[in-house]
Amino acid sequence: FEDFLVVGDLLNDVYSALKVGCHAVLVDRYGRYDNVDEIEKKITVISNLKNLPELLHV
């Protein structure tokens, strides 16, 4: 599953993706997760989907 990327706006969904070995991106549109330490830097946090292509280098 390490070739998969899960993008979501709920921390629980994104964290579950990590549990099964996927890469994960949390879309934090409203700044709710400002104090989250990106789950030990395993979850990348972006503010909106416009930032996703830059993250993916496309």
C-alpha positions as a printed NumPy array, in Angstrom:
array([[  0.   ,   0.   ,   0.   ],
       [  2.987,   2.32 ,   0.212],
       [  2.372,   3.359,  -3.411],
       [ -1.03 ,   4.797,  -2.484],
       [ -1.81 ,   8.316,  -1.331],
       [ -4.926,   9.096,   0.676],
       [ -6.148,  12.696,   0.709],
       [ -8.834,  13.587,   3.219],
       [-10.222,  16.331,   5.381],
       [-10.871,  14.241,   8.497],
       [ -7.951,  13.4  ,  10.748],
       [ -9.371,   9.963,  11.589],
       [ -9.598,   8.961,   7.92 ],
       [ -6.088,  10.122,   7.159],
       [ -4.699,   8.484,  10.294],
       [ -6.383,   5.208,   9.314],
       [ -4.619,   5.367,   5.959],
       [ -1.301,   5.553,   7.791],
       [ -2.209,   2.499,   9.84 ],
       [ -2.489,   0.384,   6.688],
       [  0.73 ,   1.745,   5.209],
       [ -0.498,   4.433,   2.814],
       [  0.921,   7.917,   2.508],
       [ -1.503,  10.559,   3.773],
       [ -2.352,  14.214,   3.169],
       [ -4.734,  16.088,   5.452],
       [ -6.641,  18.978,   3.859],
       [ -7.163,  21.454,   6.698],
       [ -9.389,  24.096,   5.07 ],
       [-10.442,  25.748,   8.313],
       [ -7.241,  25.582,  10.358],
       [ -8.713,  23.094,  12.822],
       [ -5.506,  21.108,  13.014],
       [ -3.033,  23.948,  13.539],
       [ -1.909,  22.392,  16.812],
       [ -1.604,  18.865,  15.441],
       [  2.041,  17.85 ,  15.199],
       [  1.281,  16.148,  11.863],
       [  1.218,  12.809,  13.706],
       [  4.978,  12.733,  14.122],
       [  5.442,  14.286,  10.655],
       [  3.892,  11.291,   8.861],
       [  0.842,  13.243,   7.7  ],
       [  1.365,  16.161,   5.391],
       [ -1.083,  18.993,   6.103],
       [ -2.197,  21.389,   3.348],
       [ -4.701,  24.228,   3.562],
       [ -6.615,  23.414,   0.367],
       [ -6.562,  21.176,  -2.687],
       [ -4.905,  23.886,  -4.778],
       [ -1.689,  22.968,  -2.927],
       [ -1.884,  19.292,  -3.906],
       [ -0.278,  19.497,  -7.395],
       [  2.727,  21.303,  -5.93 ],
       [  3.047,  18.635,  -3.259],
       [  2.885,  15.895,  -5.901],
       [  5.349,  17.744,  -8.17 ],
       [  2.953,  17.73 , -11.135]])
